[in-house]
CSV table of C-alpha atoms and ligand atoms in Angstrom, one decimal:
chain,number,residue,atom,x,y,z
Z,1,MET,CA,10.9,23.3,20.7
Z,2,LYS,CA,8.0,20.9,20.0
Z,3,LYS,CA,8.2,17.7,22.0
Z,4,PHE,CA,6.4,14.4,21.3
Z,5,ASP,CA,6.5,10.8,22.4
Z,6,VAL,CA,6.5,9.9,18.7
Z,7,ALA,CA,7.4,11.9,15.6
Z,8,ILE,CA,6.4,10.5,12.2
Z,9,ALA,CA,7.9,11.8,9.0
Z,10,GLY,CA,5.2,11.4,6.3
Z,11,GLY,CA,1.4,11.6,6.4
Z,12,GLY,CA,0.3,9.0,3.8
Z,13,VAL,CA,-1.9,6.2,4.8
Z,14,ILE,CA,1.0,4.4,6.6
Z,15,GLY,CA,2.0,7.4,8.7
Z,16,GLY,CA,-1.6,8.2,9.4
Z,17,ALA,CA,-2.6,4.7,10.5
Z,18,ILE,CA,0.5,4.5,12.8
Z,19,ALA,CA,-0.4,7.8,14.3
Z,20,MET,CA,-4.0,6.7,14.9
Z,21,GLU,CA,-2.8,3.5,16.6
Z,22,LEU,CA,-0.3,5.2,18.8
Z,23,ALA,CA,-2.5,8.1,19.7
Z,24,ARG,CA,-5.2,5.7,20.8
Z,25,GLU,CA,-2.6,4.2,23.2
Z,26,GLY,CA,-2.3,7.6,24.8
Z,27,LEU,CA,1.0,8.6,23.3
Z,28,ARG,CA,1.7,12.2,22.1
Z,29,VAL,CA,2.1,11.8,18.4
Z,30,GLY,CA,3.2,14.4,15.8
Z,31,VAL,CA,2.9,13.7,12.0
Z,32,PHE,CA,5.1,15.9,9.8
Z,33,ASP,CA,4.4,16.1,6.1
Z,34,ARG,CA,6.3,18.3,3.6
Z,35,GLN,CA,3.0,19.1,1.9
Z,36,GLN,CA,-0.7,18.5,2.4
Z,37,PRO,CA,-0.8,14.9,3.8
Z,38,GLY,CA,-2.3,12.1,1.9
Z,39,GLN,CA,-1.6,13.4,-1.6
Z,40,GLU,CA,1.1,10.9,-2.8
Z,41,ALA,CA,0.9,7.1,-3.4
Z,42,SER,CA,-1.9,6.7,-1.0
Z,43,TRP,CA,-4.0,9.0,-3.1
Z,44,ALA,CA,-2.9,7.6,-6.5
Z,45,SER,CA,-3.4,3.9,-5.7
Z,46,ALA,CA,-6.0,1.5,-7.0
Z,47,GLY,CA,-6.9,0.2,-3.5
Z,48,ILE,CA,-6.9,-3.6,-4.3
Z,49,LEU,CA,-6.7,-5.7,-1.2
Z,50,SER,CA,-5.2,-9.0,-2.4
Z,51,PRO,CA,-2.7,-11.0,-0.5
Z,52,ALA,CA,-2.1,-13.3,-3.5
Z,53,PRO,CA,1.5,-13.0,-4.9
Z,54,GLU,CA,1.8,-11.4,-8.3
Z,55,ASN,CA,5.1,-13.2,-9.0
Z,56,PRO,CA,7.3,-15.8,-7.1
Z,57,GLY,CA,9.4,-12.9,-5.6
Z,58,MET,CA,6.3,-11.7,-3.7
Z,59,ILE,CA,5.6,-15.1,-2.0
Z,60,ALA,CA,7.7,-13.9,1.0
Z,61,MET,CA,5.0,-11.3,1.7
Z,62,VAL,CA,2.0,-13.5,1.6
Z,63,GLU,CA,1.8,-14.3,5.3
Z,64,MET,CA,2.0,-10.6,6.2
Z,65,GLY,CA,-0.6,-9.8,3.5
Z,66,LYS,CA,-3.0,-12.4,4.9
Z,67,ALA,CA,-2.5,-11.1,8.4
Z,68,SER,CA,-3.2,-7.6,7.3
Z,69,PHE,CA,-6.2,-8.6,5.2
Z,70,ALA,CA,-7.7,-10.5,8.1
Z,71,ARG,CA,-7.6,-7.2,10.1
Z,72,TYR,CA,-9.3,-5.1,7.4
Z,73,PRO,CA,-13.0,-5.4,8.4
Z,74,GLU,CA,-12.1,-4.4,12.0
Z,75,PHE,CA,-9.7,-1.7,10.9
Z,76,VAL,CA,-12.2,-0.1,8.5
Z,77,ALA,CA,-15.0,-0.2,11.2
Z,78,ARG,CA,-12.7,1.6,13.6
Z,79,VAL,CA,-11.5,4.2,11.2
Z,80,GLU,CA,-15.1,4.9,10.0
Z,81,GLU,CA,-16.4,5.1,13.5
Z,82,ILE,CA,-13.7,7.5,14.7
Z,83,SER,CA,-13.6,9.6,11.6
Z,84,GLY,CA,-17.3,9.6,10.7
Z,85,LYS,CA,-16.2,9.1,7.1
Z,86,SER,CA,-16.8,6.2,4.7
Z,87,THR,CA,-13.9,4.3,3.2
Z,88,GLY,CA,-15.6,2.6,0.2
Z,89,PHE,CA,-14.6,-0.9,1.4
Z,90,ARG,CA,-15.9,-3.5,-1.2
Z,91,PRO,CA,-15.4,-7.1,0.0
Z,92,LYS,CA,-16.7,-8.6,-3.2
Z,93,GLY,CA,-13.9,-10.7,-4.4
Z,94,THR,CA,-11.5,-10.5,-7.4
Z,95,LEU,CA,-11.5,-12.4,-10.7
Z,96,GLU,CA,-8.4,-13.1,-12.7
Z,97,ALA,CA,-9.1,-13.8,-16.4
Z,98,LEU,CA,-6.8,-16.1,-18.4
Z,99,PHE,CA,-6.4,-15.7,-22.2
Z,100,SER,CA,-3.9,-18.5,-23.0
Z,101,ASN,CA,-4.8,-21.5,-25.0
Z,102,ASP,CA,-3.5,-23.9,-22.3
Z,103,THR,CA,-5.8,-22.6,-19.6
Z,104,LYS,CA,-6.3,-26.0,-18.1
Z,105,THR,CA,-2.6,-26.3,-17.1
Z,106,GLU,CA,-2.4,-22.6,-16.1
Z,107,LEU,CA,-5.5,-22.9,-13.9
Z,108,SER,CA,-4.3,-25.9,-12.1
Z,109,THR,CA,-0.9,-24.3,-11.4
Z,110,ILE,CA,-2.5,-21.1,-10.1
Z,111,ILE,CA,-5.0,-22.9,-7.9
Z,112,ALA,CA,-2.3,-25.3,-6.5
Z,113,LEU,CA,-0.1,-22.3,-5.7
Z,114,HIS,CA,-2.9,-20.4,-4.0
Z,115,HIS,CA,-4.0,-23.4,-2.0
Z,116,GLY,CA,-0.4,-24.1,-0.9
Z,117,LEU,CA,-0.3,-20.6,0.5
Z,118,GLY,CA,-3.6,-21.0,2.3
Z,119,LEU,CA,-5.4,-18.6,-0.1
Z,120,LYS,CA,-8.9,-19.3,-1.3
Z,121,ALA,CA,-9.2,-19.6,-5.1
Z,122,GLU,CA,-11.7,-21.3,-7.4
Z,123,PRO,CA,-11.2,-22.3,-11.0
Z,124,LEU,CA,-13.9,-21.0,-13.4
Z,125,ARG,CA,-14.8,-22.0,-17.0
Z,126,ALA,CA,-15.0,-19.0,-19.3
Z,127,GLU,CA,-18.8,-19.1,-19.5
Z,128,ASP,CA,-19.1,-19.2,-15.7
Z,129,ALA,CA,-16.7,-16.3,-15.4
Z,130,ARG,CA,-18.8,-14.3,-17.9
Z,131,GLU,CA,-22.0,-15.1,-16.1
Z,132,LEU,CA,-20.5,-13.6,-12.9
Z,133,GLU,CA,-18.9,-10.7,-14.8
Z,134,PRO,CA,-20.7,-10.1,-18.1
Z,135,ALA,CA,-18.3,-7.3,-19.0
Z,136,LEU,CA,-15.5,-9.8,-19.6
Z,137,SER,CA,-14.2,-10.3,-23.1
Z,138,GLY,CA,-15.4,-13.3,-25.3
Z,139,GLU,CA,-11.6,-14.1,-25.7
Z,140,VAL,CA,-11.3,-15.1,-22.0
Z,141,LYS,CA,-10.5,-18.8,-21.8
Z,142,GLY,CA,-10.9,-19.4,-18.1
Z,143,ALA,CA,-10.6,-17.6,-14.8
Z,144,VAL,CA,-9.6,-17.8,-11.1
Z,145,LEU,CA,-12.1,-16.4,-8.6
Z,146,ARG,CA,-10.7,-15.2,-5.3
Z,147,PRO,CA,-14.0,-14.8,-3.4
Z,148,GLU,CA,-12.5,-13.4,-0.2
Z,149,GLU,CA,-10.5,-10.6,-1.7
Z,150,ALA,CA,-11.6,-7.0,-1.7
Z,151,SER,CA,-10.9,-3.4,-2.7
Z,152,ILE,CA,-11.2,0.0,-0.9
Z,153,ASP,CA,-11.4,3.6,-2.1
Z,154,ASN,CA,-7.9,4.5,-1.0
Z,155,ARG,CA,-8.4,8.3,-1.3
Z,156,ALA,CA,-11.4,8.0,1.0
Z,157,LEU,CA,-9.5,5.6,3.3
Z,158,THR,CA,-6.5,7.9,3.5
Z,159,ALA,CA,-8.6,11.0,4.3
Z,160,ALA,CA,-10.6,9.0,6.9
Z,161,VAL,CA,-7.4,7.6,8.5
Z,162,LEU,CA,-5.8,11.0,8.8
Z,163,GLU,CA,-9.1,12.4,10.3
Z,164,ALA,CA,-9.2,9.4,12.7
Z,165,ALA,CA,-5.6,10.0,13.8
Z,166,GLN,CA,-6.4,13.6,14.6
Z,167,ARG,CA,-9.6,12.8,16.4
Z,168,SER,CA,-7.6,10.2,18.4
Z,169,GLY,CA,-5.3,13.0,19.5
Z,170,ALA,CA,-2.4,13.0,17.0
Z,171,GLU,CA,-1.2,16.4,15.7
Z,172,ILE,CA,-0.7,16.7,11.9
Z,173,PHE,CA,1.5,19.4,10.4
Z,174,SER,CA,1.4,20.2,6.7
Z,175,GLY,CA,4.3,21.9,4.9
Z,176,CYS,CA,6.8,20.6,7.5
Z,177,GLY,CA,9.2,18.3,5.6
Z,178,ALA,CA,11.9,16.4,7.5
Z,179,ARG,CA,15.4,17.2,6.3
Z,180,ALA,CA,17.2,14.8,8.5
Z,181,ILE,CA,16.9,12.7,11.6
Z,182,TRP,CA,18.3,14.3,14.8
Z,183,ARG,CA,21.0,12.0,15.7
Z,184,GLU,CA,23.1,12.1,18.9
Z,185,GLY,CA,25.6,9.2,19.3
Z,186,ASN,CA,23.8,6.0,18.6
Z,187,GLY,CA,20.4,7.5,19.4
Z,188,CYS,CA,17.8,9.4,17.4
Z,189,LYS,CA,16.4,12.3,19.3
Z,190,GLY,CA,13.7,13.3,16.8
Z,191,LEU,CA,13.5,15.0,13.4
Z,192,VAL,CA,15.2,18.0,11.9
Z,193,LEU,CA,12.8,20.1,9.8
Z,194,GLN,CA,13.8,23.0,7.6
Z,195,ASN,CA,14.0,25.6,10.5
Z,196,GLU,CA,13.4,23.7,13.7
Z,197,LYS,CA,14.0,20.5,15.5
Z,198,ILE,CA,11.3,18.2,16.8
Z,199,GLU,CA,12.1,16.2,19.9
Z,200,ALA,CA,10.7,12.7,20.3
Z,201,GLN,CA,11.5,9.5,22.1
Z,202,TRP,CA,10.5,7.5,19.0
Z,203,THR,CA,11.0,8.6,15.4
Z,204,ILE,CA,9.3,6.8,12.5
Z,205,ILE,CA,10.1,7.3,8.9
Z,206,ALA,CA,7.0,6.8,6.7
Z,207,ALA,CA,7.7,9.1,3.8
Z,208,GLY,CA,7.0,6.6,1.1
Z,209,CYS,CA,9.3,6.7,-1.9
Z,210,PHE,CA,10.8,10.0,-0.6
Z,211,SER,CA,12.1,8.4,2.6
Z,212,ALA,CA,15.7,7.9,1.3
Z,213,ALA,CA,16.0,11.6,0.7
Z,214,ILE,CA,15.8,12.3,4.4
Z,215,GLU,CA,19.4,12.6,5.6
Z,216,GLY,CA,20.5,9.5,7.6
Z,217,ILE,CA,17.8,7.2,6.2
Z,218,ALA,CA,19.2,5.7,2.9
Z,219,PRO,CA,21.2,2.9,4.6
Z,220,TYR,CA,17.9,1.6,6.2
Z,221,ALA,CA,15.4,2.4,3.5
Z,222,PRO,CA,17.0,2.6,0.1
Z,223,VAL,CA,13.6,3.1,-1.6
Z,224,ARG,CA,13.0,4.4,-5.1
Z,225,PRO,CA,9.9,5.6,-6.9
Z,226,ALA,CA,8.0,3.2,-9.3
Z,227,LYS,CA,5.6,5.2,-11.3
Z,228,GLY,CA,2.1,4.0,-12.0
Z,229,GLN,CA,-0.2,5.6,-14.5
Z,230,MET,CA,-4.0,5.2,-13.9
Z,231,VAL,CA,-7.2,6.1,-15.7
Z,232,ALA,CA,-10.7,6.5,-14.2
Z,233,LEU,CA,-13.5,5.5,-16.6
Z,234,ARG,CA,-17.3,5.7,-16.4
Z,235,ALA,CA,-19.5,3.4,-18.4
Z,236,ASP,CA,-23.1,3.7,-17.6
Z,237,ASP,CA,-24.3,0.4,-19.2
Z,238,LEU,CA,-21.4,-1.7,-18.0
Z,239,LYS,CA,-21.9,-3.9,-14.9
Z,240,MET,CA,-18.8,-4.8,-12.9
Z,241,GLU,CA,-19.0,-6.1,-9.3
Z,242,ARG,CA,-15.5,-7.5,-8.7
Z,243,VAL,CA,-12.0,-6.4,-9.3
Z,244,LEU,CA,-11.0,-7.9,-12.7
Z,245,TRP,CA,-7.4,-8.8,-13.6
Z,246,SER,CA,-5.5,-10.0,-16.6
Z,247,GLU,CA,-1.8,-10.4,-17.0
Z,248,LYS,CA,-1.6,-6.8,-18.3
Z,249,ILE,CA,-4.2,-4.8,-16.3
Z,250,TYR,CA,-6.6,-4.5,-13.4
Z,251,LEU,CA,-10.0,-2.9,-13.4
Z,252,VAL,CA,-11.4,-1.7,-10.1
Z,253,PRO,CA,-15.1,-0.8,-9.7
Z,254,ARG,CA,-15.8,1.9,-7.1
Z,255,ASN,CA,-19.0,2.4,-5.2
Z,256,ASP,CA,-19.6,5.7,-7.1
Z,257,GLY,CA,-19.7,3.9,-10.5
Z,258,ARG,CA,-16.2,4.8,-11.6
Z,259,ILE,CA,-14.0,2.0,-12.9
Z,260,LEU,CA,-10.3,2.5,-12.4
Z,261,ALA,CA,-7.8,0.9,-14.8
Z,262,GLY,CA,-4.1,0.6,-14.1
Z,263,ALA,CA,-1.3,0.6,-13.9
Z,264,THR,CA,2.1,1.0,-15.5
Z,265,VAL,CA,5.2,0.2,-13.6
Z,266,GLU,CA,8.0,2.6,-14.7
Z,267,TYR,CA,11.3,3.6,-13.1
Z,268,ALA,CA,11.3,7.2,-14.3
Z,269,GLY,CA,12.6,9.1,-11.2
Z,270,PHE,CA,10.2,11.3,-9.3
Z,271,ASP,CA,8.3,12.3,-12.5
Z,272,LYS,CA,4.5,12.1,-12.0
Z,273,ARG,CA,3.4,13.1,-15.5
Z,274,THR,CA,1.1,10.9,-17.4
Z,275,THR,CA,2.2,10.1,-20.9
Z,276,ALA,CA,0.4,9.2,-24.1
Z,277,GLY,CA,2.2,5.9,-24.3
Z,278,GLY,CA,1.4,5.0,-20.7
Z,279,ILE,CA,-2.2,5.9,-20.9
Z,280,GLU,CA,-2.5,4.1,-24.3
Z,281,LYS,CA,-1.1,0.9,-22.7
Z,282,VAL,CA,-3.6,1.1,-19.9
Z,283,LEU,CA,-6.6,1.8,-22.1
Z,284,SER,CA,-5.8,-0.9,-24.7
Z,285,ALA,CA,-5.3,-3.6,-22.0
Z,286,ALA,CA,-8.5,-2.4,-20.3
Z,287,ILE,CA,-10.5,-2.7,-23.5
Z,288,ASP,CA,-9.0,-6.1,-24.3
Z,289,LEU,CA,-10.3,-7.4,-20.9
Z,290,ALA,CA,-13.7,-5.6,-21.0
Z,291,PRO,CA,-14.5,-4.6,-24.6
Z,292,GLY,CA,-17.5,-2.5,-23.5
Z,293,LEU,CA,-15.1,0.0,-22.0
Z,294,ALA,CA,-14.3,1.2,-25.5
Z,295,ASP,CA,-17.4,3.5,-25.1
Z,296,ALA,CA,-16.6,4.6,-21.6
Z,297,ARG,CA,-15.9,8.2,-20.7
Z,298,ILE,CA,-12.4,9.1,-19.4
Z,299,GLU,CA,-13.0,11.0,-16.2
Z,300,GLU,CA,-9.5,11.3,-14.9
Z,301,THR,CA,-5.9,10.3,-15.6
Z,302,TRP,CA,-3.0,10.5,-13.0
Z,303,ALA,CA,0.2,8.9,-12.0
Z,304,GLY,CA,1.7,8.1,-8.6
Z,305,LEU,CA,4.9,6.9,-7.2
Z,306,ARG,CA,5.1,3.6,-5.3
Z,307,PRO,CA,7.8,3.2,-2.7
Z,308,ASP,CA,9.9,0.3,-4.1
Z,309,SER,CA,12.8,-1.4,-2.2
Z,310,PRO,CA,15.7,-3.3,-3.7
Z,311,ASP,CA,14.0,-6.7,-3.0
Z,312,HIS,CA,10.5,-5.2,-3.5
Z,313,LEU,CA,9.5,-6.1,0.1
Z,314,PRO,CA,8.4,-3.6,2.8
Z,315,ILE,CA,10.9,-2.1,5.3
Z,316,LEU,CA,9.5,-2.3,8.7
Z,317,GLY,CA,10.7,-2.0,12.3
Z,318,PRO,CA,13.5,-0.9,14.5
Z,319,THR,CA,17.0,0.1,13.2
Z,320,ASP,CA,20.3,-0.1,15.1
Z,321,ILE,CA,19.9,3.6,16.0
Z,322,ASP,CA,18.0,3.8,19.4
Z,323,GLY,CA,14.5,5.2,18.9
Z,324,LEU,CA,14.5,5.1,15.0
Z,325,LEU,CA,12.0,2.9,13.2
Z,326,MET,CA,11.1,2.5,9.5
Z,327,ALA,CA,7.7,1.9,8.0
Z,328,THR,CA,8.1,2.2,4.2
Z,329,GLY,CA,8.9,0.3,1.0
Z,330,HIS,CA,5.4,-1.1,0.7
Z,331,PHE,CA,5.7,-0.9,-3.1
Z,332,ARG,CA,2.4,-2.2,-4.7
Z,333,SER,CA,0.8,-3.4,-1.5
Z,334,GLY,CA,0.8,-0.5,0.9
Z,335,ILE,CA,-2.9,-0.1,1.2
Z,336,LEU,CA,-3.3,-3.9,1.9
Z,337,LEU,CA,-0.5,-3.7,4.4
Z,338,THR,CA,-1.7,-0.7,6.3
Z,339,PRO,CA,-3.4,-2.4,9.3
Z,340,ILE,CA,-0.5,-4.8,10.0
Z,341,THR,CA,2.1,-2.1,9.6
Z,342,ALA,CA,0.3,0.1,12.1
Z,343,ARG,CA,-0.1,-2.8,14.5
Z,344,LEU,CA,3.6,-3.9,14.3
Z,345,ILE,CA,4.9,-0.4,14.9
Z,346,ARG,CA,2.5,0.0,17.8
Z,347,GLU,CA,3.7,-3.3,19.3
Z,348,TRP,CA,7.4,-2.3,18.9
Z,349,ILE,CA,6.9,1.0,20.6
Z,350,THR,CA,4.5,0.0,23.4
Z,351,GLU,CA,5.7,-3.6,24.1
Z,352,GLN,CA,9.1,-3.8,22.4
Z,353,ARG,CA,8.1,-7.0,20.7
Z,354,ALA,CA,6.1,-8.0,17.6
Z,355,SER,CA,3.4,-10.6,17.3
Z,356,VAL,CA,4.2,-11.3,13.6
Z,357,ASP,CA,7.5,-12.6,12.2
Z,358,TRP,CA,9.0,-9.4,10.7
Z,359,ASP,CA,12.7,-10.4,10.4
Z,360,ARG,CA,12.5,-10.7,6.6
Z,361,PHE,CA,11.4,-7.0,6.5
Z,362,SER,CA,14.1,-5.6,8.8
Z,363,PRO,CA,15.6,-2.3,7.9
Z,364,LEU,CA,19.0,-3.8,8.7
Z,365,ARG,CA,18.9,-6.2,5.8
Z,366,PHE,CA,20.4,-3.7,3.3
Z,367,GLN,CA,23.2,-2.6,5.5
Z,368,SER,CA,24.3,-6.2,6.2
Z,369,ALA,CA,24.2,-6.9,2.5
Z,370,ALA,CA,26.4,-3.9,1.8
Z,371,GLU,CA,28.8,-4.6,4.6
Z,372,GLY,CA,28.8,-8.3,4.3
Z,373,SER,CA,28.4,-8.5,8.1
Z,374,ALA,CA,25.8,-10.0,10.4
Z,375,HIS,CA,22.9,-8.0,11.7
Z,376,ARG,CA,23.4,-5.9,14.7
Z,377,ALA,CA,20.7,-6.3,17.3
Z,378,PRO,CA,17.9,-3.8,16.8
Z,379,ALA,CA,17.7,-1.0,19.3
H,1,FAD,C1,-0.7,3.6,-9.3
H,1,FAD,C2,-0.6,2.9,-8.0
H,1,FAD,C3,-1.4,1.8,-7.7
H,1,FAD,C4,-1.4,1.2,-6.5
H,1,FAD,N1,-2.2,0.1,-6.3
H,1,FAD,C5,-2.2,-0.5,-5.1
H,1,FAD,C6,-3.2,-1.5,-4.7
H,1,FAD,O1,-4.1,-1.8,-5.6
H,1,FAD,N2,-3.2,-2.1,-3.5
H,1,FAD,C7,-2.2,-1.7,-2.6
H,1,FAD,O2,-2.2,-2.3,-1.5
H,1,FAD,N3,-1.3,-0.8,-2.9
H,1,FAD,C8,-1.3,-0.2,-4.1
H,1,FAD,N4,-0.3,0.8,-4.3
H,1,FAD,C9,0.7,1.1,-3.4
H,1,FAD,C10,0.3,1.9,-2.2
H,1,FAD,O3,-0.5,3.0,-2.7
H,1,FAD,C11,1.5,2.4,-1.5
H,1,FAD,O4,2.3,1.3,-1.1
H,1,FAD,C12,1.1,3.2,-0.2
H,1,FAD,O5,0.2,4.2,-0.5
H,1,FAD,C13,2.3,3.8,0.4
H,1,FAD,O6,1.8,4.6,1.5
H,1,FAD,P1,2.8,5.6,2.3
H,1,FAD,O7,2.1,6.3,3.3
H,1,FAD,O8,4.0,4.8,2.7
H,1,FAD,O9,3.4,6.6,1.1
H,1,FAD,P2,2.7,7.9,0.5
H,1,FAD,O10,1.3,7.8,0.4
H,1,FAD,O11,3.5,8.2,-0.7
H,1,FAD,O12,3.0,9.0,1.6
H,1,FAD,C14,4.3,9.5,1.9
H,1,FAD,C15,4.0,10.9,2.5
H,1,FAD,O13,5.3,11.4,3.0
H,1,FAD,C16,5.4,12.8,2.6
H,1,FAD,N5,6.8,13.1,2.6
H,1,FAD,C17,7.7,13.0,1.6
H,1,FAD,N6,8.9,13.4,1.9
H,1,FAD,C18,8.8,13.9,3.2
H,1,FAD,C19,9.7,14.4,4.1
H,1,FAD,N7,11.0,14.7,3.8
H,1,FAD,N8,9.2,14.8,5.3
H,1,FAD,C20,7.9,14.6,5.7
H,1,FAD,N9,7.0,14.1,4.8
H,1,FAD,C21,7.5,13.7,3.6
H,1,FAD,C22,4.6,12.9,1.3
H,1,FAD,O14,4.2,14.2,1.1
H,1,FAD,C23,3.5,11.9,1.6
H,1,FAD,O15,2.4,12.5,2.1
H,1,FAD,C24,-0.4,1.5,-5.5
H,1,FAD,C25,0.4,2.6,-5.8
H,1,FAD,C26,0.3,3.3,-7.0
H,1,FAD,C27,1.2,4.6,-7.2
């Protein structure tokens, strides 16, 4: 029987980053993925690094997003150094374009909200926005510049994180899906794979939107897939430095000249097919925001499944089963939240404490809602 200090179910960017952190602490770490690691949401993502809330429900996540974002430059430097691979980190800011006729009111509301949350944001007149980003539509009426935000090539990042985890000593196993947790009494003794058991002092569930399918996990991580369809475009004559947003779309320039456009949010089960309607929606919103994209070549289309939770917030930390932790439910922000997630899990395991307030994200919050009872103390 294989024996580890830590067994991680899921080798996406979250499982990989946790493995790297813990292996660097000298722990024996095994990552078990049901397929080739790094091919799900972490591959399909857009890689925007923005702690700003997309809607009022996401305000609860801002502090954690800021803490994670602040760690990004150091995280990227470490991953690149250990793996020897580039991650395509672009700390060039983001720009949100506004189309409404009442831009003045909208701008002052957005700027006040950002400043209240300690986020840097500057109002721009339409002509100033177009001077910075000439690809923007002439219909844009104003814009918000968030100069400190960034993006990263999530496919490159995920590959680099997995390589860095391995080079730090973690073992990564492909084609080894977890069927269940290995539970004995109130303790978790490891993972049950298809044909073997893996023994571990600590077991971490990081299987993205598939986590709830692992027997014993649904009460702690009732996640479901939220499909996002994406398009990669190439437009040789179009200059784009920053991530551009509108209410309907984001455009993400990559270092290799591609521009990603996305994404739909659909609750369609585990179906990862792209559809004519989904891609049409993405393309028409992309062209509304940057009309020059009408001439762009379509290089690739794909869809991925975000791990969404009932309150759309991540699910992080210890459960009431000894030795069992969750690191999932990152929904639309898992790339942003990777450094802080890895750090929190490392702190829980090596120090049995966390330096960031995580209570809001506890895996016990769904159980207590279902039972109408108070939280039990985490193991
Ligand atoms: C279209 C799209 C756009 C996005 N844009 C952004 C963005 O701009 N910024 C941002 O921060 N986030 C974004 N996200 C969200 C982000 O990509 C995810 O939150 C993040 O990648 C989740 O990482 P993960 O490692 O938890 O999950 P995944 O990457 O899905 O990895 C889960 C892993 O678990 C494995 N697995 C599944 N079942 C089992 C099992 N039973 N046993 C073992 N292994 C198993 C899978 O094979 C997979 O490798 C986007 C997501 C999508 C789909």
